[in-house]
Coordinates of C-alpha atoms in Angstrom, one line a residue:
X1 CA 0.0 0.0 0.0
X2 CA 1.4 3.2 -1.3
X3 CA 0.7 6.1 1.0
X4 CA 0.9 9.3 -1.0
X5 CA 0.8 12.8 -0.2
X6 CA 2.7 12.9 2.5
X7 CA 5.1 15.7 4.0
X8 CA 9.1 15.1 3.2
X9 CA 10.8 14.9 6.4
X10 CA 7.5 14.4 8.6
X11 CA 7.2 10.9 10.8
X12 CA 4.0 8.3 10.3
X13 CA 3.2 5.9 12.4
X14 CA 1.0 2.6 11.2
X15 CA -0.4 -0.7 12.8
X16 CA -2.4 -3.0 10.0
X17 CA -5.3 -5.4 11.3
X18 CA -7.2 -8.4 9.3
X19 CA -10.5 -8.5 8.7
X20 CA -12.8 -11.5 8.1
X21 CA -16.3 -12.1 8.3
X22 CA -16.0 -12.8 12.3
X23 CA -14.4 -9.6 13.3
X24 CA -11.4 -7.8 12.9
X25 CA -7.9 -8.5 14.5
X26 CA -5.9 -7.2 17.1
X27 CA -3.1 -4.5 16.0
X28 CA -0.1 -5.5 14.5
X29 CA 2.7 -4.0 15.9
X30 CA 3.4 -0.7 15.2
X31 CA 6.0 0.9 12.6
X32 CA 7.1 4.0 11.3
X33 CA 8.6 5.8 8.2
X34 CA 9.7 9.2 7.1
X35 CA 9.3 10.3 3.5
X36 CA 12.2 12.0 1.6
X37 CA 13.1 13.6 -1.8
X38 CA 15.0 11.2 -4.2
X39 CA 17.3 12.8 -6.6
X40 CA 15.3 12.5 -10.0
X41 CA 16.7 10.2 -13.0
X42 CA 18.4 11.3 -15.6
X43 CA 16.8 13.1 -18.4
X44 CA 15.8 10.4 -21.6
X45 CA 14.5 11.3 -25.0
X46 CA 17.8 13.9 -25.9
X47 CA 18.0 15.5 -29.0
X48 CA 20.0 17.9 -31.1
X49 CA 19.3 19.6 -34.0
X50 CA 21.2 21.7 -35.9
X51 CA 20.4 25.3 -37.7
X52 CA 23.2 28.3 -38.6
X53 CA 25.2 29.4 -35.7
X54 CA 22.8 27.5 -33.6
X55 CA 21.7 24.2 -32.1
X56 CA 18.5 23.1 -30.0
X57 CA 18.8 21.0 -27.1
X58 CA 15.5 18.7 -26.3
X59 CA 14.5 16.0 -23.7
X60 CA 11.5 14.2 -21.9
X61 CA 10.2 15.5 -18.8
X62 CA 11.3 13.9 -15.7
X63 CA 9.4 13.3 -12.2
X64 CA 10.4 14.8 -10.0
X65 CA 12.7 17.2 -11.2
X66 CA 12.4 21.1 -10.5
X67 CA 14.8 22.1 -12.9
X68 CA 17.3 20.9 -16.0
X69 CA 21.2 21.8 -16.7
X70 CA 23.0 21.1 -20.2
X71 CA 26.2 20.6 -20.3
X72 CA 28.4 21.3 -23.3
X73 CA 31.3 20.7 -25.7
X74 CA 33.2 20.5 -28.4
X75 CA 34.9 17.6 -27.7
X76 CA 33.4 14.5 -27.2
X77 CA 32.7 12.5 -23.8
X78 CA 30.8 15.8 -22.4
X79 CA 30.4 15.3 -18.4
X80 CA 29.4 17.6 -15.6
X81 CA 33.4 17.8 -15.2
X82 CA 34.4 18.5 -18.6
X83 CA 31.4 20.5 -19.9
X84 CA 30.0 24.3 -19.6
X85 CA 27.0 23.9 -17.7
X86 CA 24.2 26.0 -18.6
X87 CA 22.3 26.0 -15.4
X88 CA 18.1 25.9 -15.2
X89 CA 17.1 26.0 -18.6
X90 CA 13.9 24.3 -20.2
X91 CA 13.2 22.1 -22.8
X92 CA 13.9 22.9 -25.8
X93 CA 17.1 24.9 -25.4
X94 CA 18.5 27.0 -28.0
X95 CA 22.2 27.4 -27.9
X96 CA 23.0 30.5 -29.7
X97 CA 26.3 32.2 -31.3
X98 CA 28.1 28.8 -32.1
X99 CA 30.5 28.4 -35.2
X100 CA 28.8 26.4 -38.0
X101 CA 31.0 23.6 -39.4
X102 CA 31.8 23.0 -35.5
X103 CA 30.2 19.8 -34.2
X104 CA 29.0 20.6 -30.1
X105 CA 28.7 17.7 -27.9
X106 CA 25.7 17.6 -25.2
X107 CA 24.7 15.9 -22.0
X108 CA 21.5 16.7 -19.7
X109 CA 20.9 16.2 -16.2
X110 CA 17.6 16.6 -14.2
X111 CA 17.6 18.6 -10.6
X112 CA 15.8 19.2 -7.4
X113 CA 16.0 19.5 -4.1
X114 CA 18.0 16.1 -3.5
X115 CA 20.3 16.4 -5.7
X116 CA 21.7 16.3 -9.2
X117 CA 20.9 12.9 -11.7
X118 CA 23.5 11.1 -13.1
X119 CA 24.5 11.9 -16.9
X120 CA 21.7 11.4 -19.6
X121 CA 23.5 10.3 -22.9
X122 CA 25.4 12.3 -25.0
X123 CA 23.9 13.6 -28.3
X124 CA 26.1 15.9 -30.6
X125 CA 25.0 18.3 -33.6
X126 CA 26.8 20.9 -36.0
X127 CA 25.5 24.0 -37.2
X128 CA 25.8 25.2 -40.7
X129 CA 25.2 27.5 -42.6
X130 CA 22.1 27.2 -44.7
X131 CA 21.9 27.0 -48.3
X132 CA 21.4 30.6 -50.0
X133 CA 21.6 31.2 -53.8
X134 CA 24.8 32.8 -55.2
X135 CA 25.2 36.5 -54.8
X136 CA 24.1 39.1 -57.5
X137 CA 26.5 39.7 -60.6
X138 CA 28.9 42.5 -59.8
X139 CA 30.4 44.5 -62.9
X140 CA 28.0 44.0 -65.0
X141 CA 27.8 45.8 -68.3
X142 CA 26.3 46.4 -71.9
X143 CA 28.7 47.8 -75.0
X144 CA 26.2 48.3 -78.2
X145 CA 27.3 47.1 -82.0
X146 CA 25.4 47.2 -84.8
X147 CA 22.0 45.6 -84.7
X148 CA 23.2 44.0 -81.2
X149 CA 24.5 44.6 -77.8
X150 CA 27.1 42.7 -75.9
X151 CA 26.2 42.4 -72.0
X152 CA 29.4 41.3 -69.2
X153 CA 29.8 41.1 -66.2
X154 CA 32.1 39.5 -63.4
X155 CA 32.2 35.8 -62.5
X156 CA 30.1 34.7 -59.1
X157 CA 31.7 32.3 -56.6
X158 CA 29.3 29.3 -56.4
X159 CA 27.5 30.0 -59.3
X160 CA 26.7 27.2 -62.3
X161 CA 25.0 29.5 -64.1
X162 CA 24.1 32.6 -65.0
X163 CA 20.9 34.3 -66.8
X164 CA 20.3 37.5 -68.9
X165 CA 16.9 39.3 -68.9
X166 CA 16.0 41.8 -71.2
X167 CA 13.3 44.5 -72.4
X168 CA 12.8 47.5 -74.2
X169 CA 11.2 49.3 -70.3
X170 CA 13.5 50.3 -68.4
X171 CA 13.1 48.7 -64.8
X172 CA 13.7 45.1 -66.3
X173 CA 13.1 42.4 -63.5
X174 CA 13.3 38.4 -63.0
X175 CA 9.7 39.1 -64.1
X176 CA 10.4 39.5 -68.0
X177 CA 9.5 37.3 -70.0
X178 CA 12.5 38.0 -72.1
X179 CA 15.2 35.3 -70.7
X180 CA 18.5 34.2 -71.7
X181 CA 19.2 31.2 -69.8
X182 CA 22.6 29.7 -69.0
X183 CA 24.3 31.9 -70.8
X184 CA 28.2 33.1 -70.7
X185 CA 29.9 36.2 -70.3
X186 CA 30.7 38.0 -72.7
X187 CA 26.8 37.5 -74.0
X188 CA 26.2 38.9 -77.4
X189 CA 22.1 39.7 -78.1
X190 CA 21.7 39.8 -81.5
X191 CA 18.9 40.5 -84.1
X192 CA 18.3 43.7 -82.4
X193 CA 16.8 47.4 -84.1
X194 CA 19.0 50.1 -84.3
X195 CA 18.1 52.9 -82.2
X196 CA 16.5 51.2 -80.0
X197 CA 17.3 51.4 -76.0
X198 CA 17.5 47.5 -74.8
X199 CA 18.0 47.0 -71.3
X200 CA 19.8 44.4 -69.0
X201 CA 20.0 42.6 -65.5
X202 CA 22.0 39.3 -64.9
X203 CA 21.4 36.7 -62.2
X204 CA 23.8 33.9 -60.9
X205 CA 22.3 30.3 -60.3
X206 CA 23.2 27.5 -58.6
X207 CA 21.6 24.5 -57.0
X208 CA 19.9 26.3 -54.2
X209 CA 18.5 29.2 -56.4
X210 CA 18.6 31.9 -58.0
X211 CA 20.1 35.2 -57.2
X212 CA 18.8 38.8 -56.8
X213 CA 19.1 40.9 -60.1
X214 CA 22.3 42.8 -60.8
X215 CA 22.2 46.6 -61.5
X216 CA 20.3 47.1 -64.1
X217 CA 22.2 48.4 -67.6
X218 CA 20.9 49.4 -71.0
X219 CA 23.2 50.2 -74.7
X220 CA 21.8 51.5 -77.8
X221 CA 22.4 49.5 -81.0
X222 CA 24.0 51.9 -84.1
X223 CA 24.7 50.8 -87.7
X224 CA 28.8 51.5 -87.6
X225 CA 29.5 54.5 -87.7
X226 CA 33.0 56.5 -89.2
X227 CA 35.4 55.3 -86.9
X228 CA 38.5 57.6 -85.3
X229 CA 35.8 60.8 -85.3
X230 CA 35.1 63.0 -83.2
X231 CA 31.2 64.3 -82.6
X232 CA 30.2 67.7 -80.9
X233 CA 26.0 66.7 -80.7
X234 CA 25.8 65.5 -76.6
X235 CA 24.5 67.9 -75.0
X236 CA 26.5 70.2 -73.4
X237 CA 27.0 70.3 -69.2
X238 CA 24.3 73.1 -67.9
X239 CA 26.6 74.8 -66.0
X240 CA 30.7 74.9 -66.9
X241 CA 32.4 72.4 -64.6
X242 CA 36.4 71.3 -64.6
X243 CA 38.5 69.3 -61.6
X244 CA 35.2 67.1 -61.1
X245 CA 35.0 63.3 -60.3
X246 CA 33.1 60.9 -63.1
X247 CA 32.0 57.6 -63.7
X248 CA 29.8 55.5 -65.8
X249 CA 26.7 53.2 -63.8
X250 CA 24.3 51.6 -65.5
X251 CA 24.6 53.3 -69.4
X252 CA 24.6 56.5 -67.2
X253 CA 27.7 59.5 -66.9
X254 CA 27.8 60.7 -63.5
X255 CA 29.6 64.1 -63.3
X256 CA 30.6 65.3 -59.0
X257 CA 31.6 68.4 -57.5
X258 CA 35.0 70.1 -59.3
X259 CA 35.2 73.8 -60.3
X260 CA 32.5 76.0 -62.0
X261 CA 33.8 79.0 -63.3
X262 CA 33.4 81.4 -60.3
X263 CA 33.6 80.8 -56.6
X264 CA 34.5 77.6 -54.2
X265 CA 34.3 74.3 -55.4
X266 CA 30.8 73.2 -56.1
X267 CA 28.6 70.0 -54.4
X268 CA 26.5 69.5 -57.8
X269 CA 25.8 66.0 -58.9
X270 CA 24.5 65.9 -62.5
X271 CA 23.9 62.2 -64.6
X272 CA 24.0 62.3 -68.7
X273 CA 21.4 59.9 -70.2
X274 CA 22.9 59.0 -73.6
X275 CA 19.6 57.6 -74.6
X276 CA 17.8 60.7 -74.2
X277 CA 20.6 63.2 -74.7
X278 CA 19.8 64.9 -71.2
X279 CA 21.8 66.0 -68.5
X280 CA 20.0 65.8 -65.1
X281 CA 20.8 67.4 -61.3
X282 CA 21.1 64.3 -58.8
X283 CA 21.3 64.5 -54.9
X284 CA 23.8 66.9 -54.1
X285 CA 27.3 65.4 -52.7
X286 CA 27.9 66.3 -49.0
X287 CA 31.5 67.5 -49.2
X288 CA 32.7 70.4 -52.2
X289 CA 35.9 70.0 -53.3
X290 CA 37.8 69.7 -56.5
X291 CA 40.4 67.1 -57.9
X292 CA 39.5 64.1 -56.2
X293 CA 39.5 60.6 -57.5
X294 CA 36.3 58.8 -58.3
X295 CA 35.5 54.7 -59.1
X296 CA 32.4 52.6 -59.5
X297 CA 32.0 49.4 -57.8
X298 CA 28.9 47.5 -57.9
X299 CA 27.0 50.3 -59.2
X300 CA 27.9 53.1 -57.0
X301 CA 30.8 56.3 -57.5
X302 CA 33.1 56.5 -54.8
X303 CA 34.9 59.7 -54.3
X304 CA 37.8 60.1 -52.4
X305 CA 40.5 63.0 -51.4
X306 CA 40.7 66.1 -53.7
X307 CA 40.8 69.9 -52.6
X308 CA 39.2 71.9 -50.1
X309 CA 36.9 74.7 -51.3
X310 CA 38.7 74.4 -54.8
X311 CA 42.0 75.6 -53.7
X312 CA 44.6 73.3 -53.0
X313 CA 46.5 75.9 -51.0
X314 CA 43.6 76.2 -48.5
X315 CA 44.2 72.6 -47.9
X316 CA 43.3 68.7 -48.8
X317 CA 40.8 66.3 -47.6
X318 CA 40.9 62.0 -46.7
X319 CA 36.8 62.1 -47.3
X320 CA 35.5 58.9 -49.4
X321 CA 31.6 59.7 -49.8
X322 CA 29.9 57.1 -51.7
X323 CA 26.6 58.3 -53.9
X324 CA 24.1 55.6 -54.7
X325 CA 22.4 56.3 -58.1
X326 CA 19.0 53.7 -57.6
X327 CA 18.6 55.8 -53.8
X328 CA 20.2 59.2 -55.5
X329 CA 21.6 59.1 -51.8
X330 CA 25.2 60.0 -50.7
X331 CA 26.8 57.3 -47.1
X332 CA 30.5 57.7 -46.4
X333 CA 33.3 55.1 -46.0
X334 CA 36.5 55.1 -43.7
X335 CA 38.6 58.5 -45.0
X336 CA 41.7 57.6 -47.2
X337 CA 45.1 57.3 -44.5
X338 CA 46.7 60.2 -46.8
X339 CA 44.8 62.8 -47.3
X340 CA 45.8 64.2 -50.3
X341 CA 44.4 65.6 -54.6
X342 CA 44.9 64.6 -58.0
X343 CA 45.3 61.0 -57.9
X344 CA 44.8 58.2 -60.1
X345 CA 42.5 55.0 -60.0
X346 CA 41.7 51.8 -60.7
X347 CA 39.2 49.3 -59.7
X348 CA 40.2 45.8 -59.4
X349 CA 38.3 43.0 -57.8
X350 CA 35.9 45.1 -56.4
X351 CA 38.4 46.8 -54.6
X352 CA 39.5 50.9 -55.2
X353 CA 43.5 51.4 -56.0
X354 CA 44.4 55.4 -55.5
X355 CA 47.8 56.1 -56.3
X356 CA 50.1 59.4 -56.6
X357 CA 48.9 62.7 -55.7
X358 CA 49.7 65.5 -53.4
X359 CA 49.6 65.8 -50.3
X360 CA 50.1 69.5 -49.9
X361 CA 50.0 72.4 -52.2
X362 CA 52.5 74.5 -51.4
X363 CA 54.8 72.6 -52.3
X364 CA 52.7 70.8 -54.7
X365 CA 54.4 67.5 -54.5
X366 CA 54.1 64.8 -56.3
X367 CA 53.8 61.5 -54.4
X368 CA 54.6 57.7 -54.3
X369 CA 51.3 56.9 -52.2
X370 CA 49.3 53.7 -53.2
X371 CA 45.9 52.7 -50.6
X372 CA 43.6 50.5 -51.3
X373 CA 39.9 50.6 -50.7
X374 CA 37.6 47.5 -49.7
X375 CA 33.9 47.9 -49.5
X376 CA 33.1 45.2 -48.1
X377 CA 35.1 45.5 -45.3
X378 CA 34.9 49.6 -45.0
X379 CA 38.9 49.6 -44.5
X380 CA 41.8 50.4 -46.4
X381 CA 45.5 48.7 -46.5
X382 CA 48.6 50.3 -47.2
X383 CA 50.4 47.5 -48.2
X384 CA 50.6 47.8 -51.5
X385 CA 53.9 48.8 -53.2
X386 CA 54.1 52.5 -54.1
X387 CA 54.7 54.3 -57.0
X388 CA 58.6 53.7 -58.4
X389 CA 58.0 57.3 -58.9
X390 CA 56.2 60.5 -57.7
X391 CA 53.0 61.9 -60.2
X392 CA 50.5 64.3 -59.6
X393 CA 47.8 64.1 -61.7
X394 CA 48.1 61.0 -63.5
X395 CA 45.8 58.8 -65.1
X396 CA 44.9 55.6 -64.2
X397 CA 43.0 52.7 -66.2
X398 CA 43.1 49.2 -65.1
X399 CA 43.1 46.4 -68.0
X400 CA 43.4 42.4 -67.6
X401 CA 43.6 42.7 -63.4
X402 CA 47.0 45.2 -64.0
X403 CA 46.3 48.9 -63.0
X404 CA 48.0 51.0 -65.4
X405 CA 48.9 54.4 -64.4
X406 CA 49.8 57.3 -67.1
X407 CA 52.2 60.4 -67.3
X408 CA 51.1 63.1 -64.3
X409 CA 53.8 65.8 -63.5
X410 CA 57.0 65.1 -61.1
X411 CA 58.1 68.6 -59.7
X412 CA 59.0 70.7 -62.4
X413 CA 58.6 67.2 -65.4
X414 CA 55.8 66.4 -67.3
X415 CA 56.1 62.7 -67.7
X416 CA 55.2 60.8 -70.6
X417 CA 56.1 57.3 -68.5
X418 CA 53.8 54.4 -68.1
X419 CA 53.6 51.9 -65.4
X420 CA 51.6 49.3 -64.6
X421 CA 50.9 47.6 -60.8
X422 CA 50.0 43.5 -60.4
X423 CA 48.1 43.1 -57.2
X424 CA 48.8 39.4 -57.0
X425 CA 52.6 40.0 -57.7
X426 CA 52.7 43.3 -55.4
X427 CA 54.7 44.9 -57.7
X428 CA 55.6 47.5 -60.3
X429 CA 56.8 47.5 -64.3
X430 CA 57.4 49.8 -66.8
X431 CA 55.6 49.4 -69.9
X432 CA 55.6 51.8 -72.9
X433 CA 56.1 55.5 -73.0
X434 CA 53.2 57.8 -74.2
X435 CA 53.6 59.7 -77.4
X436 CA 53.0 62.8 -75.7
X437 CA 54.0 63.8 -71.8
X438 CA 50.6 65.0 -69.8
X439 CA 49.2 65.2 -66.7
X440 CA 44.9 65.7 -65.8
X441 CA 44.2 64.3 -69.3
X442 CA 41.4 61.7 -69.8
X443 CA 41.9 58.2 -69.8
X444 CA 39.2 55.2 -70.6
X445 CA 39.3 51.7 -71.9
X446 CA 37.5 50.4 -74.6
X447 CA 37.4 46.5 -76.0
X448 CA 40.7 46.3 -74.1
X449 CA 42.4 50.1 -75.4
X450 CA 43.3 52.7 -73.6
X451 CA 42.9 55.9 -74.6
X452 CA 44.2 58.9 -73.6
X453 CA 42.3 62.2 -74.3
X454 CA 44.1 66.0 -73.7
X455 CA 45.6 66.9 -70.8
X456 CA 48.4 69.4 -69.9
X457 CA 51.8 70.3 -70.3
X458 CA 54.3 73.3 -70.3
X459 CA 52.5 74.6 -73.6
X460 CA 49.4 74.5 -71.9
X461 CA 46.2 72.4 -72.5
X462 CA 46.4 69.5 -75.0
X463 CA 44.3 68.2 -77.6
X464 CA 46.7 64.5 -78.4
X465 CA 44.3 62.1 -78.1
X466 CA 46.7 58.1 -78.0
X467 CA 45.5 55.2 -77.9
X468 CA 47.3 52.2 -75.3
X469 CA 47.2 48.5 -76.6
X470 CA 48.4 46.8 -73.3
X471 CA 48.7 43.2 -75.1
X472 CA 51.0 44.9 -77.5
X473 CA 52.7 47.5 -75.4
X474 CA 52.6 49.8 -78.0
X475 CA 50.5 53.0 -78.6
X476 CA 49.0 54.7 -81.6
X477 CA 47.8 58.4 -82.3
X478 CA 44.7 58.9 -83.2
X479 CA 42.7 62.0 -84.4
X480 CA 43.2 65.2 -82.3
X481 CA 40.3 66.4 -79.8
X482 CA 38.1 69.4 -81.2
X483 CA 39.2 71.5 -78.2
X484 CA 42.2 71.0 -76.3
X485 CA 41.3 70.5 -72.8
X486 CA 42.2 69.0 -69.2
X487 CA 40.6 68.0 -65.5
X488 CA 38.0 67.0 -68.0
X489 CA 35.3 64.3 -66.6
X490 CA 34.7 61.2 -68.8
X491 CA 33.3 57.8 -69.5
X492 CA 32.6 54.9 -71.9
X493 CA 28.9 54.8 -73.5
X494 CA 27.9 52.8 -76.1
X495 CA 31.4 51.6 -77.0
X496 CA 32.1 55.6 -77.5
X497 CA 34.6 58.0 -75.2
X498 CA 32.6 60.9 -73.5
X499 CA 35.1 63.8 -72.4
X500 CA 33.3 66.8 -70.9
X501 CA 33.6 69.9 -69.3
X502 CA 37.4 71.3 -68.2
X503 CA 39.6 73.8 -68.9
X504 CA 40.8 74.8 -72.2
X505 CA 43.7 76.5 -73.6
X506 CA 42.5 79.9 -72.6
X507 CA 42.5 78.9 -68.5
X508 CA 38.2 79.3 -69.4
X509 CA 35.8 76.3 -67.6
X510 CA 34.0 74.6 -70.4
X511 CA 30.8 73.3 -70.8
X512 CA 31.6 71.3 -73.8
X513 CA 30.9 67.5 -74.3
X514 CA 32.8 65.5 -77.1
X515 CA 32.2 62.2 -78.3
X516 CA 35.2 59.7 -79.4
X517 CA 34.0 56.8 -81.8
X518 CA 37.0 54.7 -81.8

């Protein structure tokens, strides 16, 4: 007979008698007993299941118990000696902030006020990452031909495969029906009517899905057109601008801060639409200054350094401000280490090489500096091997991973030297001199050339216009620029070099854009 409900630590005392039809007995002798708490089993029923940078902890109920501990590691044989104990915790228990790939060992035990139950056995689980699609095609972009458009972009880590969509709207999604699937970079669309805007995103695919769109980009197809000309028909910039920043997102020219003709440097923002011939005012930057260096990464302008207030004597800034054509919003990164003006750059691997420059003006100097830029890590590393020698004002162009700087001025020299840096090599060569010695000219690649647009010298602005073959090493003239300029801004549309604004010959700003058609 089981007497229940009793007190812990309280004495009872019974006697039994038997019972028949007759009567019932005498008492038996008399006994006693006092109840205590027994120290509960140990937990049954443990589980572990694994998630990213997490695993959950489960187990049965057990009588008696008040309370649970789980003890952990990640080595196996877990005890209450070895483990971390995570003290009163309920089933199931979600240990959080664990390393996925890492297998963590488990034991549970069962409490109350007896004691502590032996060891319940040992279950183990690893957390892992889960299974995402690849990331979004970075560099992607469209170069028009006739009757067809060729669309590139940068290879995707995990990706098998990779898929073009296309329309004639802009604001092309996953949703178009028009789909090139598995397709190849360099992609060439063919069939296509001259005149017509097409536009482009890319997606990377792999076994577990398929990835955001990339920036969207659009190119006009043209019938062939005279080649080594120069056109005068863009639209001009509605206000003169020189010393400004520029880059090309998207089929777009974006044009930031520099010199207008009068007064401190300006904040203005302005984007050239090459499909409607417009120039239009964008979110103003938050910095002014003049001279700084500019590069697009995944689809935004980062500009770095340059001059205060549009005089270099009133000082230099280490600003990187970062503008964001789909928000129209300006963020800013970790300043430059150097401050310093009139650099060149490159962008290689998603990642923003600045080198050369000044650092102070007076003295004007020209430096060896080289930093580089990571986005995805908001830093920059000064590892990289500088400059054999000092320019201010060069060019920079990168081609086939190499970053290719141009000319710029050393003290009193306008060089005419060309150099190119290997990031995976960490070092410096010499490659083939320009034609003609310049600094703050205009340099862009197209179909693997570089070409070199104005600048200055001791005679004052330039209109040379060269042309770089890197695989060659050699470099051909081509036809003159209609107006001799430098601190231009420029960029690659259509398989055509834009050069716009500066200053010409005369010392005047210019509003001017000319159009290269190699």
């Amino acid at each position: 007979y089981v007497h229940t409900g009793l007190t812990n630590g309280t004495t009872y005392y019974y006697v039994i008698t038997a019972v028949n039809t007759a009567g019932e007995s005498a008492e038996s002798v008399q006994v006693s007993a006092a109840p205590v708490l027994a120290i509960p089993a140990a937990p049954t029923g443990v589980s572990a299941v694994a998630a990213s940078t997490q695993n959950t902890v489960s187990w049965n109920a057990v009588s008696g118990a008040t309370s649970y501990n789980v003890y952990w590691s990640t080595a196996p044989g877990v005890t209450k000696t070895s483990g971390t104990k995570m003290p009163s915790v309920s089933t199931p228990f979600v240990h959080t902030g664990l390393i996925n790939g890492t297998t963590y060992y488990y034991i549970v035990t069962a409490q109350n006020g007896a004691g502590e139950s032996p060891d319940s056995a040992q279950v183990s689980a690893t957390p892992t990452a889960p299974a995402v699609p690849p990331a979004a095609p970075g560099g992607v972009s469209a170069a028009a031909g006739n009757a067809q458009n060729t669309i590139s972009w940068n290879a995707v880590s995990g990706a098998t495969s990779y898929n073009v969509y296309w329309s004639t709207a802009s604001g092309v999604t996953k949703a178009s029906p028009n789909k090139f699937a598995n397709a190849s970079s360099p992609f060439a669309h063919m069939g296509l009517t001259n005149g017509t805007t097409y536009y482009y995103v890319v997606t990377a695919q792999n076994a577990n899905g398929e990835s955001v769109e990339s920036v969207m980009v659009s190119a006009i197809p043209a019938a062939a057109s005279s080649s080594n000309t120069w056109s005068t028909t863009a639209a001009s910039l509605p206000v003169s601008q020189s010393a400004m920043a520029s880059g090309v997102i998207s089929g777009v020219l974006y044009i930031a801060v520099g010199n207008p003709p009068t007064g401190f440097a300006t904040t203005t923002v302005r984007a050239y639409d090459p499909a409607t011939n417009v120039w239009t005012t964008k979110t103003s930057a938050p910095t002014s200054r003049a001279l700084p260096a500019a590069g697009v990464i995944n689809g935004k302008l980062y500009v770095v350094g340059g001059c205060v207030d549009s005089d270099c004597r009133i000082g230099t800034t280490n600003l990187l401000e970062i503008y964001d054509p789909v928000a129209n919003t300006w963020t800013s990164g970790t300043p430059m280490p150097t401050a310093r003006w009139g650099m060149a750059t490159g962008v290689i691997n998603g990642k923003l090489y600045v080198a050369g420059g000044s650092i102070a003006c007076p003295p004007c100097s020209s430096e060896t500096v080289l930093e580089v830029y990571d986005p995805a890590t908001n830093s920059w590393s000064s590892t990289a091997q500088p400059l054999p020698l000092g320019r201010l004002m060069p060019g920079g162009a990168v081609v086939n991973g190499l970053f290719y700087v141009f000319g710029g001025n050393n003290g009193a020299t306008y060089l005419n030297s060309v150099v190119a840096y290997d990031p995976v090599a960490n070092n410096w060569t010499t490659k083939a001199a320009m034609p003609t010695a310049r600094y703050s000219s205009a340099v862009q690649v197209i179909n693997g050339i570089v070409y070199v647009a104005g600048g200055a010298a001791s005679t004052g602005a330039l209109s040379a216009l060269e042309a770089y073959d890197p695989l060659a090493n050699s470099w051909t003239s081509k036809l003159n620029m209609p107006t001799g300029r430098y601190a231009m801004g420029s960029g690659v549309l259509n398989g055509r070099l834009y050069t716009v604004g500066g200053t010409n010959a005369a010392g005047t700003i210019v509003s001017t854009v000319e159009v290269y058609v190699p």
